[in-house]
Short mmCIF file of N, CA and C in Angstrom, two decimals:
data_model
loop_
_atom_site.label_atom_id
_atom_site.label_comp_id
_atom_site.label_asym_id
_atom_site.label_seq_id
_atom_site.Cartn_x
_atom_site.Cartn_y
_atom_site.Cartn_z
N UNK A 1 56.95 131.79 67.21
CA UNK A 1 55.84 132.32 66.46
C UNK A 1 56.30 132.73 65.06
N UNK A 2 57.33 133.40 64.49
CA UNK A 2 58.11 133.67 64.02
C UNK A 2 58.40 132.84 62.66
N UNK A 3 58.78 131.60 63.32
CA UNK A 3 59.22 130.36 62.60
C UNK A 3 58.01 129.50 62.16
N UNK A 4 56.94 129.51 63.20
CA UNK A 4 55.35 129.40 62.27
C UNK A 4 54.95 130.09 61.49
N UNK A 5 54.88 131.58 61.14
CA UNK A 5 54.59 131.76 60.35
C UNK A 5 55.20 131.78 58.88
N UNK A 6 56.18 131.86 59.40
CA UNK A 6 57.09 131.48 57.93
C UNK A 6 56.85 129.93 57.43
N UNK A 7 56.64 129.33 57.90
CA UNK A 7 56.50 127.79 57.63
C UNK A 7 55.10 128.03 56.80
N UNK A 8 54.17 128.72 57.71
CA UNK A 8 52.86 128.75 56.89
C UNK A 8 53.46 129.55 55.70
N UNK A 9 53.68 130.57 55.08
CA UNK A 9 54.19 131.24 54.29
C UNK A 9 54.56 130.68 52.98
N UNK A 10 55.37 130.17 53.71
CA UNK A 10 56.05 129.45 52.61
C UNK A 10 55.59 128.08 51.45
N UNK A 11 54.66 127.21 52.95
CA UNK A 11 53.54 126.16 52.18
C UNK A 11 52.77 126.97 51.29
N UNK A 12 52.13 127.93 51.31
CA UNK A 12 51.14 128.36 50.80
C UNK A 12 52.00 128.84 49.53
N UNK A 13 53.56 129.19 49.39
CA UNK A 13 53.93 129.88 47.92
C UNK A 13 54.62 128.71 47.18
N UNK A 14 54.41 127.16 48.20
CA UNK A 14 54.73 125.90 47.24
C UNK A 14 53.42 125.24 46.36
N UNK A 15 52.11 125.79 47.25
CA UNK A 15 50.90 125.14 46.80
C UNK A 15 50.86 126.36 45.78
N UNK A 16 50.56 127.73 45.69
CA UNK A 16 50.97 128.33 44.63
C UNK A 16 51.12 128.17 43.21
N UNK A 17 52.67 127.48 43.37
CA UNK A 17 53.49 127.96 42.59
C UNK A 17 53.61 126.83 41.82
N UNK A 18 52.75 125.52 42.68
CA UNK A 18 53.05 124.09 42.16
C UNK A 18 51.07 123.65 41.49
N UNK A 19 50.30 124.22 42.39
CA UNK A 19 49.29 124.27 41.53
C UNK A 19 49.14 125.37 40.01
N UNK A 20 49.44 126.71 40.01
CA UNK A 20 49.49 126.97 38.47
C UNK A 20 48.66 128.09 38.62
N UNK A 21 46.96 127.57 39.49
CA UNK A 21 45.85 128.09 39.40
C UNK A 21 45.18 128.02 37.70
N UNK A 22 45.40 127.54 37.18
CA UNK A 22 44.66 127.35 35.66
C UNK A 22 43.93 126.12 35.12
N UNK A 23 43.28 125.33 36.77
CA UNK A 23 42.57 124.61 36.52
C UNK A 23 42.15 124.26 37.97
N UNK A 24 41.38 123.62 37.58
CA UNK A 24 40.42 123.01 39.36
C UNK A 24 41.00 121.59 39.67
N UNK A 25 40.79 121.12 40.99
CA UNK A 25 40.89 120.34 41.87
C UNK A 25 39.82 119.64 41.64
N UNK A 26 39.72 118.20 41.80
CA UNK A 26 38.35 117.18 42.90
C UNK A 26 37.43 116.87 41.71
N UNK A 27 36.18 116.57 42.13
CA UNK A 27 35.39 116.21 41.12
C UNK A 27 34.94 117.42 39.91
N UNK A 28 35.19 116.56 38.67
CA UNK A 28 35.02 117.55 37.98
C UNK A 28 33.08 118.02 37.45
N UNK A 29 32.75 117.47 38.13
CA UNK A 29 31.34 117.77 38.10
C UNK A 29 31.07 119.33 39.41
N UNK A 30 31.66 118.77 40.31
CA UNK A 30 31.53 120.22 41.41
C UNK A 30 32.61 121.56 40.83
N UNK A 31 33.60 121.15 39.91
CA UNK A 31 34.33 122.28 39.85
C UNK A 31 33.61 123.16 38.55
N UNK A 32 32.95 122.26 37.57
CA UNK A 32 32.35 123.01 36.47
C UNK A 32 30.91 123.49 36.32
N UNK A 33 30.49 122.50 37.88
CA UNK A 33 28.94 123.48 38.21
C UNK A 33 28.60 124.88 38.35
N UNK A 34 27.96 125.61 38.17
CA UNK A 34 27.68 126.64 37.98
C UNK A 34 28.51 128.05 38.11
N UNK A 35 29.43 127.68 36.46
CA UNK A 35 30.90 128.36 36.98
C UNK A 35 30.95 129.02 35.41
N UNK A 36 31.30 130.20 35.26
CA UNK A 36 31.88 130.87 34.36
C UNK A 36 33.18 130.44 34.11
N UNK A 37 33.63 129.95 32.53
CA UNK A 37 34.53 129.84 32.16
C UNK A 37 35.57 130.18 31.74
N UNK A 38 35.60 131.87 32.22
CA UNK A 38 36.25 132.85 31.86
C UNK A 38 37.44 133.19 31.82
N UNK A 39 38.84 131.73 32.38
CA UNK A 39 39.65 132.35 32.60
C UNK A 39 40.83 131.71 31.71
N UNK A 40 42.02 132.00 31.76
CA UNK A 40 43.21 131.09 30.90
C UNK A 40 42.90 130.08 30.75
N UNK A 41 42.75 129.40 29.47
CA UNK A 41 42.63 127.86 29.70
C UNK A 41 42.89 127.08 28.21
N UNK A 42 44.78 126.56 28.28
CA UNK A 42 44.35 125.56 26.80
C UNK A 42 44.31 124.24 27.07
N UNK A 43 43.87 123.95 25.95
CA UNK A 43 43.41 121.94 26.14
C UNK A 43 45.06 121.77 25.22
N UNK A 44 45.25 120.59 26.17
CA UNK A 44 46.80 119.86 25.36
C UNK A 44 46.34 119.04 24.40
N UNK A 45 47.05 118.11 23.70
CA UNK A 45 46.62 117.02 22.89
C UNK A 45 46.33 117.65 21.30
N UNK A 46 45.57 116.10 20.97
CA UNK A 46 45.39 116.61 19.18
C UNK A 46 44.27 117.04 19.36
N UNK A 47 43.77 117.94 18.66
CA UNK A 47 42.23 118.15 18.55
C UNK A 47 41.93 117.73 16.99
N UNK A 48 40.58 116.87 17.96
CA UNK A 48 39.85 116.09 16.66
C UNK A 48 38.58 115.89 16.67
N UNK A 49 37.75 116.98 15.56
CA UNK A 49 36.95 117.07 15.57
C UNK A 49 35.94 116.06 15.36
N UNK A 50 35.14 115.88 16.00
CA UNK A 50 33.59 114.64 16.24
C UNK A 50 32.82 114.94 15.93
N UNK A 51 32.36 116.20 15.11
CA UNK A 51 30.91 116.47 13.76
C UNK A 51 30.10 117.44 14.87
N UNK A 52 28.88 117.47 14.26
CA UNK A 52 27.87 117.79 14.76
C UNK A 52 26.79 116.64 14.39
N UNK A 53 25.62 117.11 15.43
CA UNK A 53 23.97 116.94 15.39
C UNK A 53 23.34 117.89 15.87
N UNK A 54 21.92 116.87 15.51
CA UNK A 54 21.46 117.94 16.01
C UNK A 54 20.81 117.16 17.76
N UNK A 55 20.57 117.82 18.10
CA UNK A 55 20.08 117.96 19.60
C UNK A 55 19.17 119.06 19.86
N UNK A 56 17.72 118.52 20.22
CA UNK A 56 16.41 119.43 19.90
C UNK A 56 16.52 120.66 18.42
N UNK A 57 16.45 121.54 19.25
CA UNK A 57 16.60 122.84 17.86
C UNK A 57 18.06 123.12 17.54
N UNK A 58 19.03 122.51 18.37
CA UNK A 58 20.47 123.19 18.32
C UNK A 58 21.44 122.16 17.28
N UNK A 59 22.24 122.56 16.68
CA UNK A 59 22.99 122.09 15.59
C UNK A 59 24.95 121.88 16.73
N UNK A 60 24.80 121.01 17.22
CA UNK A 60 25.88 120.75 18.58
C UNK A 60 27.02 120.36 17.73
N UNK A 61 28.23 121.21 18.10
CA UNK A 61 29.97 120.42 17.39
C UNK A 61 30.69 119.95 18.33
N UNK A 62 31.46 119.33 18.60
CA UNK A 62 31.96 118.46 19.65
C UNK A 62 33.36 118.56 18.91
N UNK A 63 34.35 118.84 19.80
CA UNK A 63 35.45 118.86 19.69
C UNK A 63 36.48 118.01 21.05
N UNK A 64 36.86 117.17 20.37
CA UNK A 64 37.98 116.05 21.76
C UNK A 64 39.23 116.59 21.42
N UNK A 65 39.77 117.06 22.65
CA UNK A 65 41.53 116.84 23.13
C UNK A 65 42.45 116.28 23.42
N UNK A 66 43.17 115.07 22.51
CA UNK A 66 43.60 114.46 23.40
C UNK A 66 43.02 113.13 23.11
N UNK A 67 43.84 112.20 23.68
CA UNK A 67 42.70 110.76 23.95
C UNK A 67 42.06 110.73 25.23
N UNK A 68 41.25 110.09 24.93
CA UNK A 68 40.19 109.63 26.64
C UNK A 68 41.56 108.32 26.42
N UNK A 69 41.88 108.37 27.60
CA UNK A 69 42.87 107.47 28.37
C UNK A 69 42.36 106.76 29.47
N UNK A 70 42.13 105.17 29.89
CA UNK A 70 42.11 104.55 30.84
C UNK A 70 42.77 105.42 32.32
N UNK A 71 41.86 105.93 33.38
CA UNK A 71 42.74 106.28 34.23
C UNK A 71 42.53 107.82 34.30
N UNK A 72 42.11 108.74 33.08
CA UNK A 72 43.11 110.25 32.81
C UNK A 72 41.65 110.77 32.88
N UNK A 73 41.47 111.34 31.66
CA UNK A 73 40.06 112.07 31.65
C UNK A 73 40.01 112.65 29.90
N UNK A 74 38.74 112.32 29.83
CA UNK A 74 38.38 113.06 28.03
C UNK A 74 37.99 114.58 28.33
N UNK A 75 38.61 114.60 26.91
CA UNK A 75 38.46 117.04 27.36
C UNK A 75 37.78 117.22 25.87
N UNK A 76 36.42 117.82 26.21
CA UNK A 76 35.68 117.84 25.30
C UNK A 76 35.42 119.39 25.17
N UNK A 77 34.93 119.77 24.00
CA UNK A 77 34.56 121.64 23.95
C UNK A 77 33.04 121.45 23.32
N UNK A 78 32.00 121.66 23.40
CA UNK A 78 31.13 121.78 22.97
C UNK A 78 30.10 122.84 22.35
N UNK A 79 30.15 123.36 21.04
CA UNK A 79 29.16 124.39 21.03
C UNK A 79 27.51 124.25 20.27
N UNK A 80 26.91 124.68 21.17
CA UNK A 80 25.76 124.52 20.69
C UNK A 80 25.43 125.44 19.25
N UNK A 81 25.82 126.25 19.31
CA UNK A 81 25.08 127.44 17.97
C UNK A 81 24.25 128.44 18.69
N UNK A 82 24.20 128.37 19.96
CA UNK A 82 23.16 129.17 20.50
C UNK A 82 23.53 130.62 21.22
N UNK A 83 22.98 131.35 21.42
CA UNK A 83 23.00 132.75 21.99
C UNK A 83 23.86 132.64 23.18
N UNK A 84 24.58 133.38 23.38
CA UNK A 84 25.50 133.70 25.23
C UNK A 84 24.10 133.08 25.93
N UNK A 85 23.30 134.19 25.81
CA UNK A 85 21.84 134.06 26.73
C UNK A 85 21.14 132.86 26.98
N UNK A 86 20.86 131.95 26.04
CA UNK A 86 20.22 130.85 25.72
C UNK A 86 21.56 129.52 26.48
N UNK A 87 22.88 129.57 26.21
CA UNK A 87 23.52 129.32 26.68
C UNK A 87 23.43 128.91 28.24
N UNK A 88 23.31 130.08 28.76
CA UNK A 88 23.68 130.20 30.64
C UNK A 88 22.28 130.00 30.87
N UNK A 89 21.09 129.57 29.69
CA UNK A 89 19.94 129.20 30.54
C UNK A 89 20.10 127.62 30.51
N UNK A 90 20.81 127.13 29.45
CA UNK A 90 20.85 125.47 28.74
C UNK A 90 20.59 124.43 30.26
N UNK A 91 19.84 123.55 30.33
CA UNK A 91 20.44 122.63 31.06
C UNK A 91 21.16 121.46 30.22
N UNK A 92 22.31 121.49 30.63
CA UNK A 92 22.94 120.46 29.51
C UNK A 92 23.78 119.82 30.55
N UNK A 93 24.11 118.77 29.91
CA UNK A 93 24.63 117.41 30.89
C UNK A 93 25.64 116.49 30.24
N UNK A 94 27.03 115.65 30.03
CA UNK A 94 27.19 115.24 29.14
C UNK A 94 28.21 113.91 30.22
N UNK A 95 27.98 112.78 29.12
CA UNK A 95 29.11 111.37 30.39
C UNK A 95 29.32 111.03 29.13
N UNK A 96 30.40 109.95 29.20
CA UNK A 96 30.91 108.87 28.93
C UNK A 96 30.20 107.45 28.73
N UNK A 97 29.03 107.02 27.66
CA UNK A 97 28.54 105.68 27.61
C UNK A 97 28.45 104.77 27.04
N UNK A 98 27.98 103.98 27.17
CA UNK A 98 28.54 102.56 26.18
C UNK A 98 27.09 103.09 25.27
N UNK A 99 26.71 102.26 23.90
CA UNK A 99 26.00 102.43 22.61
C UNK A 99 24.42 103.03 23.16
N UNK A 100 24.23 102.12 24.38
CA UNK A 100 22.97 102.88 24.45
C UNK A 100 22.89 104.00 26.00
N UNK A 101 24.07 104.37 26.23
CA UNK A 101 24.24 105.29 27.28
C UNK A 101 23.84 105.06 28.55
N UNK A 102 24.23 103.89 28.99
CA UNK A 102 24.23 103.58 30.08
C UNK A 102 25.90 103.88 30.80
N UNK A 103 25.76 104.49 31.74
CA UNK A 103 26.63 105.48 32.22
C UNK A 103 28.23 104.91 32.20
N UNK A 104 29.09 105.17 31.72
CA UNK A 104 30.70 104.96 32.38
C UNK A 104 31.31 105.76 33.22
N UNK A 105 30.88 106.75 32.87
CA UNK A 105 31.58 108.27 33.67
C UNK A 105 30.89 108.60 34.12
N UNK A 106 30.79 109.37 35.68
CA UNK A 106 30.00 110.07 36.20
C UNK A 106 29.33 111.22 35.18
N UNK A 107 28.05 111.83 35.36
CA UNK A 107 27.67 112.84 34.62
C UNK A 107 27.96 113.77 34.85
N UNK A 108 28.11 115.06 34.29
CA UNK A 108 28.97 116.24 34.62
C UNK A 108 27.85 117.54 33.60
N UNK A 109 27.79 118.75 34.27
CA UNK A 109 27.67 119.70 34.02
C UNK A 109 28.77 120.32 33.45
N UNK A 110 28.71 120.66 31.96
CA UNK A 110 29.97 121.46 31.40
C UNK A 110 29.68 122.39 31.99
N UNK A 111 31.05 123.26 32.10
CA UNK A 111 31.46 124.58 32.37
C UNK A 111 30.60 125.63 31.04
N UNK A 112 30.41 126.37 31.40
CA UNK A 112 29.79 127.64 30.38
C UNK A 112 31.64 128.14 30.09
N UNK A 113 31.98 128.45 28.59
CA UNK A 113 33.21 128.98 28.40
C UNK A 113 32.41 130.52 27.81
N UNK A 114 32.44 131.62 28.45
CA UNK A 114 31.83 132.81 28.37
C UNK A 114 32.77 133.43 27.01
N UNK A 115 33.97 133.33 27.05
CA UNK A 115 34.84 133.56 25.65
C UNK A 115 34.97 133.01 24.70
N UNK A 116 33.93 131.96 24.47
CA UNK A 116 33.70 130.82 23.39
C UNK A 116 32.66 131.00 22.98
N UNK A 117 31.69 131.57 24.19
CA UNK A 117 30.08 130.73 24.09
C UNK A 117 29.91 129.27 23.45
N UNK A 118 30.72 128.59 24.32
CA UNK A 118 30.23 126.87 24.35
C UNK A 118 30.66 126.44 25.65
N UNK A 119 30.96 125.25 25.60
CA UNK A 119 31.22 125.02 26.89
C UNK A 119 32.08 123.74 27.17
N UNK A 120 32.69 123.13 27.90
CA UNK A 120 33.79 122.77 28.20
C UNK A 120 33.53 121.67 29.42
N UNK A 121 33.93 120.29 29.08
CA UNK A 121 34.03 119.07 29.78
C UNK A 121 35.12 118.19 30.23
N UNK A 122 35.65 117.94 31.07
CA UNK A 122 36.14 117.29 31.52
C UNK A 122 35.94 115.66 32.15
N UNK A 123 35.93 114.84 31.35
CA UNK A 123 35.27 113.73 31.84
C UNK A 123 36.29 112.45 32.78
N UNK A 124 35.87 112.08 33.59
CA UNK A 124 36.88 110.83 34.10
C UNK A 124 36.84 109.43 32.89
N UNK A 125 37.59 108.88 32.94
CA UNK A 125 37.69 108.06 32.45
C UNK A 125 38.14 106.55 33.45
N UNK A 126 37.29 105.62 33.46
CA UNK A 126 37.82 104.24 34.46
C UNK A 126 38.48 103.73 33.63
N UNK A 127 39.77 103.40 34.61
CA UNK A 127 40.61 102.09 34.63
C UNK A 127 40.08 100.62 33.42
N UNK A 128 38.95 100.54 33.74
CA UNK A 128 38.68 99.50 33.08
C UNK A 128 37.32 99.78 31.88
N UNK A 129 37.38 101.08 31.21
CA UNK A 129 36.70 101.52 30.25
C UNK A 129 36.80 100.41 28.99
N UNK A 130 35.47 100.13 28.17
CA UNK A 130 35.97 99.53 26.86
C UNK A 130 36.64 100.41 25.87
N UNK A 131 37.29 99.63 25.14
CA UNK A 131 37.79 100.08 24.01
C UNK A 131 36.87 100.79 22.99
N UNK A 132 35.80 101.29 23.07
CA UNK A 132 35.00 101.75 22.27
C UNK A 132 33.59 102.21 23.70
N UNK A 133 34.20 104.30 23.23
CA UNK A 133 32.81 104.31 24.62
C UNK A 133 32.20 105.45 23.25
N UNK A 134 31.12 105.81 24.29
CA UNK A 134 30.10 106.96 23.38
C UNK A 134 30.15 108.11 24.21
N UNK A 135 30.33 109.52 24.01
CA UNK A 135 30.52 110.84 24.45
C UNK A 135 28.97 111.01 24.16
N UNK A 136 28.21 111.41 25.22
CA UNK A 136 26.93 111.58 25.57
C UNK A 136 26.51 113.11 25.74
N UNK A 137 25.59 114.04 25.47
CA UNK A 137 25.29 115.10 25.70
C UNK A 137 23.54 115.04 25.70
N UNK A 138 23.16 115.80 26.65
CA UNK A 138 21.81 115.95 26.88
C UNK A 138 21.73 117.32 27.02
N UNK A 139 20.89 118.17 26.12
CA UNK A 139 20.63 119.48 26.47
C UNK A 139 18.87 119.64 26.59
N UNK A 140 18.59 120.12 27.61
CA UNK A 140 16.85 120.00 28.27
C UNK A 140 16.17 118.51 27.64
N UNK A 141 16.57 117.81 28.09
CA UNK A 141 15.74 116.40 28.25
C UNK A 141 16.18 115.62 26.66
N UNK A 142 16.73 116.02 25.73
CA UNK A 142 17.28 115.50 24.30
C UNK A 142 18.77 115.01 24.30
N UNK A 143 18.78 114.24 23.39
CA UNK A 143 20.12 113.87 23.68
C UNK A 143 21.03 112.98 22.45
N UNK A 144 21.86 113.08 22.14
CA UNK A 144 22.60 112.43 21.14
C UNK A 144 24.02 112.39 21.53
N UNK A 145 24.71 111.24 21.08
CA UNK A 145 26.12 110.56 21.62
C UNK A 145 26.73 110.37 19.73
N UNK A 146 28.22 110.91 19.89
CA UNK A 146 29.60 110.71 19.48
C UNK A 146 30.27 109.14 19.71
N UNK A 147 30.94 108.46 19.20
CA UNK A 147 31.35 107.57 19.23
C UNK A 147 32.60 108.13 19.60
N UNK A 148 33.39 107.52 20.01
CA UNK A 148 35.09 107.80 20.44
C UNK A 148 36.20 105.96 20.60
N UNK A 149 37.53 106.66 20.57
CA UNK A 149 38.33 105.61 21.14
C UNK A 149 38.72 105.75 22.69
N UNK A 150 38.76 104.74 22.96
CA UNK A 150 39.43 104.91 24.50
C UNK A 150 40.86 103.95 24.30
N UNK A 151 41.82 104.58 24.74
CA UNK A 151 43.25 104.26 24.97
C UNK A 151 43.55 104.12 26.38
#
């Protein structure tokens, strides 16, 4: 009994110590659903800014981390201009699509980043993405796309 529990013990301070805890597991659509973004978190890579639009009343900046990589995932920051409040009401939605947004990436609910007030994407990227996709955002039924490279 003894020697089980130490075995358990011990798995649990390799999963630990080898996950980090400073980011989620699995689909990144279930990990950034209805989740406060509140905790440690930097994006690696270059950051390079992708402008704004507008999108309904909101004036949206888009910021990429990194390359979208065949295989990896695009890390996007998004701020609307809008209130904390107005924020955590947003329905906003954002994928990966070719010119006229027909889907590459699953669609994903950004994370709300509560220490930003914007919010924060993680997108998959396929294996066999073109060389030229469009970063898509929909906030309540509006919508406007970023051009990007894929590597």
């Amino acid at each position: 009994m003894k020697k089980l529990a130490l075995f358990a013990l011990c798995t649990m301070a390799v999963f630990v110590v080898a996950c980090g805890g400073n980011h989620s597991h699995g689909n990144s659509n279930a990990a950034n659903k209805e989740h406060d973004h509140d905790h440690d978190h930097e994006h690696s890579g270059e950051k390079k800014e992708l402008g704004k639009k507008k999108i309904a009343s909101f004036d949206v900046a888009v910021v990429q981390y990194g390359d979208a990589k065949r295989g990896g995932e695009g890390v996007f920051e998004v701020n609307t201009g809008a209130s904390p409040e107005a924020n955590q009401k947003m329905k906003i939605s954002m994928w990966l699509g070719d010119k006229d947004g027909k889907e590459l990436s699953p669609k994903i609910t950004p994370a709300w980043d509560k220490e930003h007030n914007g919010f924060d994407g993680h997108l998959e990227v396929r294996k066999d993405a073109p060389d030229k996709a469009w970063l898509w955002i929909e906030i309540d039924g509006n919508k406007a796309s970023w051009e990007l490279d894929v590597k």
